[in-house]
Amino acid sequence: MNVKNVKYKNQGIHAIAAIFTIENGEISVLLIKRKREPFKGKWILTGGAVYNDENVDKGLKREIKEKTGLTDLYFEQFGVFSEPKRSPMLRMIAITYVALVDIKNANIIKETSNTLNAEWFNINDIPKLGYDHEEILDKALEYLKKIILKSDIVKVLLPKHFTMPELQKIYEMLLNKKIDRRNFRKKLLNLGLIEETNYENLGRVGKPPKFYKFKDVITEKNIL
Amino acid sequence: MNVKNVKYKNQGIHAIAAIFTIENGEISVLLIKRKREPFKGKWILTGGAVYNDENVDKGLKREIKEKTGLTDLYFEQFGVFSEPKRSPMLRMIAITYVALVDIKNANIIKETSNTLNAEWFNINDIPKLGYDHEEILDKALEYLKKIILKSDIVKVLLPKHFTMPELQKIYEMLLNKKIDRRNFRKKLLNLGLIEETNYENLGRVGKPPKFYKFKDVITEKNIL
DNA sequence: CCAAAAGTGTTCAGCCTACACCCATGC
DNA sequence: GCATGGGTGTAGGCTGAACACTTTTGG
């Protein structure tokens, strides 16, 4: 069946993710450079059009894989951008996501049939973006800060076994503020997302840290 | 420009609202009965396809007005439903909303060119719905309970001047639990959304209540 | 004066913040 | 033994929950 009513013909869905990672102690976001019009040569967030046989999550995964090679990331939907003119030519509605990926697993494909380049940009040094992606990026960062204490989303940024100071650094970077060591430990243990392990790793300066891991089973109570 | 790639041709956007009100001390949701296939004769939530020159909010407002006559309601977007088969025939993605309306202003159009009927249904007595609207309704109720303490959304359900017990009854109905009178008063006043007025209204049994109103200016701090 | 409805205050528990000293290791 | 980095506890303020009596009106 084809759409006949011209009032809502030729609409499409964009699934768009602000993919974040932590690199050299700073938050970066992955941008891709467009190969075609519109916005040819401009940097944009990762994403693209959802196919008819996909739900939006699946379309996003496929687009990310096609345009960056990334397959193993955590993502969460946070918004809808639907101004009629947000995309020139076709009417596209964007379903937007925050995603996190571990830089160590992040082997980025630089060029594809649709993209000229892909690069991590420090979030304090973002170029002008195509479409309405600057607005989407702003909202994504805001959302990330809001959910970071209510989910185990940071899991992907850490090795299986990690220490409190390692975990704390990630929160400090994402939230962009200093946190008290004692309070942080109490809070995180209280949240019930992580548990101590008997993993050990000596050979470093200073008192050896305890190691923790994210619990395998996250109960309802944990993730609000 | 027309879509050529068949993989994402003929997609469309549904804006769909679970419109709630409080009637005889119970929560009701507005359902409309479809006049055409698919789901001809079935009850569904209010909504329809977004036009090309509208953002989703605007499309929702238009659809609600066309199909129910309602113009003055509070609504908030909460989700996206995108399973490929959620709508038979055309591939439609649903952007979903919670809406609230004051029953006293709710003069419902019963039949339109697209609908056979429109009626309020007690949420404990919902018929089988078309599309995936049962799932949407469940999620909408869940969302409503979550935001009710963080926004002035209940404003539309109350007269300009209202008493604490009146306000409390609405919260108790929406949250479906008893709340302690003293704690409720402290909490609501603390939230800073409402303020006392010198409105008076005697002639009722019992000690005369104080009247309150929602503040005209809601500051950033108030709505988290 | 009595029935009905509204107003009010205290205590306890849990959570957040601020803050300083001790401990185990490598060199 | 000393430098480095990690671990730990306590006190004050805020928030949410539990709980019972007094006040004002209409009839």
PDB file of N, CA and C in Angstrom, chain A residues 4-41:
ATOM      1  N   LYS A   4      -1.207   7.892  -0.237  1.00  0.00           N
ATOM      2  CA  LYS A   4      -1.775   8.726  -1.290  1.00  0.00           C
ATOM      3  C   LYS A   4      -1.911  10.168  -0.845  1.00  0.00           C
ATOM      4  N   ASN A   5      -2.227  10.346   0.426  1.00  0.00           N
ATOM      5  CA  ASN A   5      -2.467  11.694   0.918  1.00  0.00           C
ATOM      6  C   ASN A   5      -1.152  12.473   0.938  1.00  0.00           C
ATOM      7  N   VAL A   6      -1.084  13.500   0.113  1.00  0.00           N
ATOM      8  CA  VAL A   6       0.163  14.232  -0.045  1.00  0.00           C
ATOM      9  C   VAL A   6       0.557  14.949   1.240  1.00  0.00           C
ATOM     10  N   LYS A   7      -0.400  15.131   2.124  1.00  0.00           N
ATOM     11  CA  LYS A   7      -0.102  15.821   3.382  1.00  0.00           C
ATOM     12  C   LYS A   7       0.892  15.053   4.244  1.00  0.00           C
ATOM     13  N   TYR A   8       0.879  13.732   4.091  1.00  0.00           N
ATOM     14  CA  TYR A   8       1.880  12.998   4.870  1.00  0.00           C
ATOM     15  C   TYR A   8       2.559  11.934   4.044  1.00  0.00           C
ATOM     16  N   LYS A   9       2.926  12.343   2.867  1.00  0.00           N
ATOM     17  CA  LYS A   9       3.667  11.469   1.980  1.00  0.00           C
ATOM     18  C   LYS A   9       5.137  11.786   2.156  1.00  0.00           C
ATOM     19  N   ASN A  10       5.950  10.783   1.932  1.00  0.00           N
ATOM     20  CA  ASN A  10       7.397  11.007   1.925  1.00  0.00           C
ATOM     21  C   ASN A  10       7.950  11.541   3.237  1.00  0.00           C
ATOM     22  N   GLN A  11       7.505  10.949   4.305  1.00  0.00           N
ATOM     23  CA  GLN A  11       8.134  11.225   5.587  1.00  0.00           C
ATOM     24  C   GLN A  11       9.119  10.110   5.870  1.00  0.00           C
ATOM     25  N   GLY A  12      10.060  10.379   6.721  1.00  0.00           N
ATOM     26  CA  GLY A  12      10.981   9.329   7.096  1.00  0.00           C
ATOM     27  C   GLY A  12      11.451   9.513   8.521  1.00  0.00           C
ATOM     28  N   ILE A  13      12.107   8.480   9.025  1.00  0.00           N
ATOM     29  CA  ILE A  13      12.571   8.480  10.406  1.00  0.00           C
ATOM     30  C   ILE A  13      14.090   8.445  10.433  1.00  0.00           C
ATOM     31  N   HIS A  14      14.682   9.372  11.138  1.00  0.00           N
ATOM     32  CA  HIS A  14      16.103   9.298  11.442  1.00  0.00           C
ATOM     33  C   HIS A  14      16.296   8.706  12.832  1.00  0.00           C
ATOM     34  N   ALA A  15      17.194   7.746  12.933  1.00  0.00           N
ATOM     35  CA  ALA A  15      17.660   7.322  14.260  1.00  0.00           C
ATOM     36  C   ALA A  15      19.048   7.931  14.414  1.00  0.00           C
ATOM     37  N   ILE A  16      19.231   8.723  15.447  1.00  0.00           N
ATOM     38  CA  ILE A  16      20.470   9.491  15.585  1.00  0.00           C
ATOM     39  C   ILE A  16      21.032   9.335  16.986  1.00  0.00           C
ATOM     40  N   ALA A  17      22.315   9.030  17.063  1.00  0.00           N
ATOM     41  CA  ALA A  17      22.928   8.840  18.376  1.00  0.00           C
ATOM     42  C   ALA A  17      24.096   9.788  18.579  1.00  0.00           C
ATOM     43  N   ALA A  18      24.140  10.369  19.772  1.00  0.00           N
ATOM     44  CA  ALA A  18      25.362  11.032  20.217  1.00  0.00           C
ATOM     45  C   ALA A  18      26.170   9.950  20.925  1.00  0.00           C
ATOM     46  N   ILE A  19      27.212   9.473  20.264  1.00  0.00           N
ATOM     47  CA  ILE A  19      28.019   8.383  20.820  1.00  0.00           C
ATOM     48  C   ILE A  19      29.181   8.994  21.595  1.00  0.00           C
ATOM     49  N   PHE A  20      29.219   8.722  22.881  1.00  0.00           N
ATOM     50  CA  PHE A  20      30.253   9.296  23.723  1.00  0.00           C
ATOM     51  C   PHE A  20      31.268   8.243  24.135  1.00  0.00           C
ATOM     52  N   THR A  21      32.469   8.703  24.388  1.00  0.00           N
ATOM     53  CA  THR A  21      33.446   7.855  25.041  1.00  0.00           C
ATOM     54  C   THR A  21      34.316   8.743  25.905  1.00  0.00           C
ATOM     55  N   ILE A  22      35.218   8.099  26.649  1.00  0.00           N
ATOM     56  CA  ILE A  22      36.170   8.874  27.442  1.00  0.00           C
ATOM     57  C   ILE A  22      37.555   8.538  26.958  1.00  0.00           C
ATOM     58  N   GLU A  23      38.282   9.561  26.614  1.00  0.00           N
ATOM     59  CA  GLU A  23      39.571   9.396  25.956  1.00  0.00           C
ATOM     60  C   GLU A  23      40.511  10.386  26.602  1.00  0.00           C
ATOM     61  N   ASN A  24      41.635   9.904  27.057  1.00  0.00           N
ATOM     62  CA  ASN A  24      42.597  10.774  27.739  1.00  0.00           C
ATOM     63  C   ASN A  24      41.920  11.605  28.822  1.00  0.00           C
ATOM     64  N   GLY A  25      41.008  10.989  29.520  1.00  0.00           N
ATOM     65  CA  GLY A  25      40.372  11.698  30.618  1.00  0.00           C
ATOM     66  C   GLY A  25      39.402  12.788  30.213  1.00  0.00           C
ATOM     67  N   GLU A  26      38.989  12.786  28.960  1.00  0.00           N
ATOM     68  CA  GLU A  26      38.032  13.806  28.532  1.00  0.00           C
ATOM     69  C   GLU A  26      36.878  13.118  27.789  1.00  0.00           C
ATOM     70  N   ILE A  27      35.717  13.739  27.810  1.00  0.00           N
ATOM     71  CA  ILE A  27      34.598  13.185  27.064  1.00  0.00           C
ATOM     72  C   ILE A  27      34.704  13.584  25.603  1.00  0.00           C
ATOM     73  N   SER A  28      34.531  12.616  24.759  1.00  0.00           N
ATOM     74  CA  SER A  28      34.508  12.890  23.323  1.00  0.00           C
ATOM     75  C   SER A  28      33.228  12.345  22.723  1.00  0.00           C
ATOM     76  N   VAL A  29      32.855  12.914  21.607  1.00  0.00           N
ATOM     77  CA  VAL A  29      31.677  12.448  20.884  1.00  0.00           C
ATOM     78  C   VAL A  29      32.114  12.103  19.467  1.00  0.00           C
ATOM     79  N   LEU A  30      31.508  11.059  18.931  1.00  0.00           N
ATOM     80  CA  LEU A  30      31.881  10.597  17.600  1.00  0.00           C
ATOM     81  C   LEU A  30      31.075  11.350  16.545  1.00  0.00           C
ATOM     82  N   LEU A  31      31.783  11.953  15.604  1.00  0.00           N
ATOM     83  CA  LEU A  31      31.108  12.649  14.505  1.00  0.00           C
ATOM     84  C   LEU A  31      31.520  12.020  13.187  1.00  0.00           C
ATOM     85  N   ILE A  32      30.611  12.047  12.250  1.00  0.00           N
ATOM     86  CA  ILE A  32      30.935  11.547  10.907  1.00  0.00           C
ATOM     87  C   ILE A  32      30.763  12.687   9.912  1.00  0.00           C
ATOM     88  N   LYS A  33      31.550  12.594   8.839  1.00  0.00           N
ATOM     89  CA  LYS A  33      31.513  13.671   7.844  1.00  0.00           C
ATOM     90  C   LYS A  33      30.733  13.188   6.628  1.00  0.00           C
ATOM     91  N   ARG A  34      29.760  13.977   6.221  1.00  0.00           N
ATOM     92  CA  ARG A  34      28.872  13.558   5.137  1.00  0.00           C
ATOM     93  C   ARG A  34      29.557  13.599   3.785  1.00  0.00           C
ATOM     94  N   LYS A  35      29.203  12.606   2.982  1.00  0.00           N
ATOM     95  CA  LYS A  35      29.783  12.532   1.640  1.00  0.00           C
ATOM     96  C   LYS A  35      28.856  13.179   0.607  1.00  0.00           C
ATOM     97  N   ARG A  36      27.561  13.302   0.966  1.00  0.00           N
ATOM     98  CA  ARG A  36      26.586  13.772  -0.021  1.00  0.00           C
ATOM     99  C   ARG A  36      25.787  14.953   0.498  1.00  0.00           C
ATOM    100  N   GLU A  37      25.113  15.580  -0.440  1.00  0.00           N
ATOM    101  CA  GLU A  37      24.134  16.603  -0.051  1.00  0.00           C
ATOM    102  C   GLU A  37      22.931  15.913   0.580  1.00  0.00           C
ATOM    103  N   PRO A  38      22.198  16.525   1.487  1.00  0.00           N
ATOM    104  CA  PRO A  38      22.497  17.855   2.026  1.00  0.00           C
ATOM    105  C   PRO A  38      23.625  17.800   3.063  1.00  0.00           C
ATOM    106  N   PHE A  39      24.207  18.936   3.336  1.00  0.00           N
ATOM    107  CA  PHE A  39      25.279  19.048   4.330  1.00  0.00           C
ATOM    108  C   PHE A  39      26.527  18.262   3.931  1.00  0.00           C
ATOM    109  N   LYS A  40      26.767  18.168   2.639  1.00  0.00           N
ATOM    110  CA  LYS A  40      27.969  17.507   2.139  1.00  0.00           C
ATOM    111  C   LYS A  40      29.214  18.141   2.766  1.00  0.00           C
ATOM    112  N   GLY A  41      30.083  17.286   3.293  1.00  0.00           N
ATOM    113  CA  GLY A  41      31.310  17.791   3.899  1.00  0.00           C
ATOM    114  C   GLY A  41      31.159  18.287   5.328  1.00  0.00           C
TER     115      GLY A  41
END
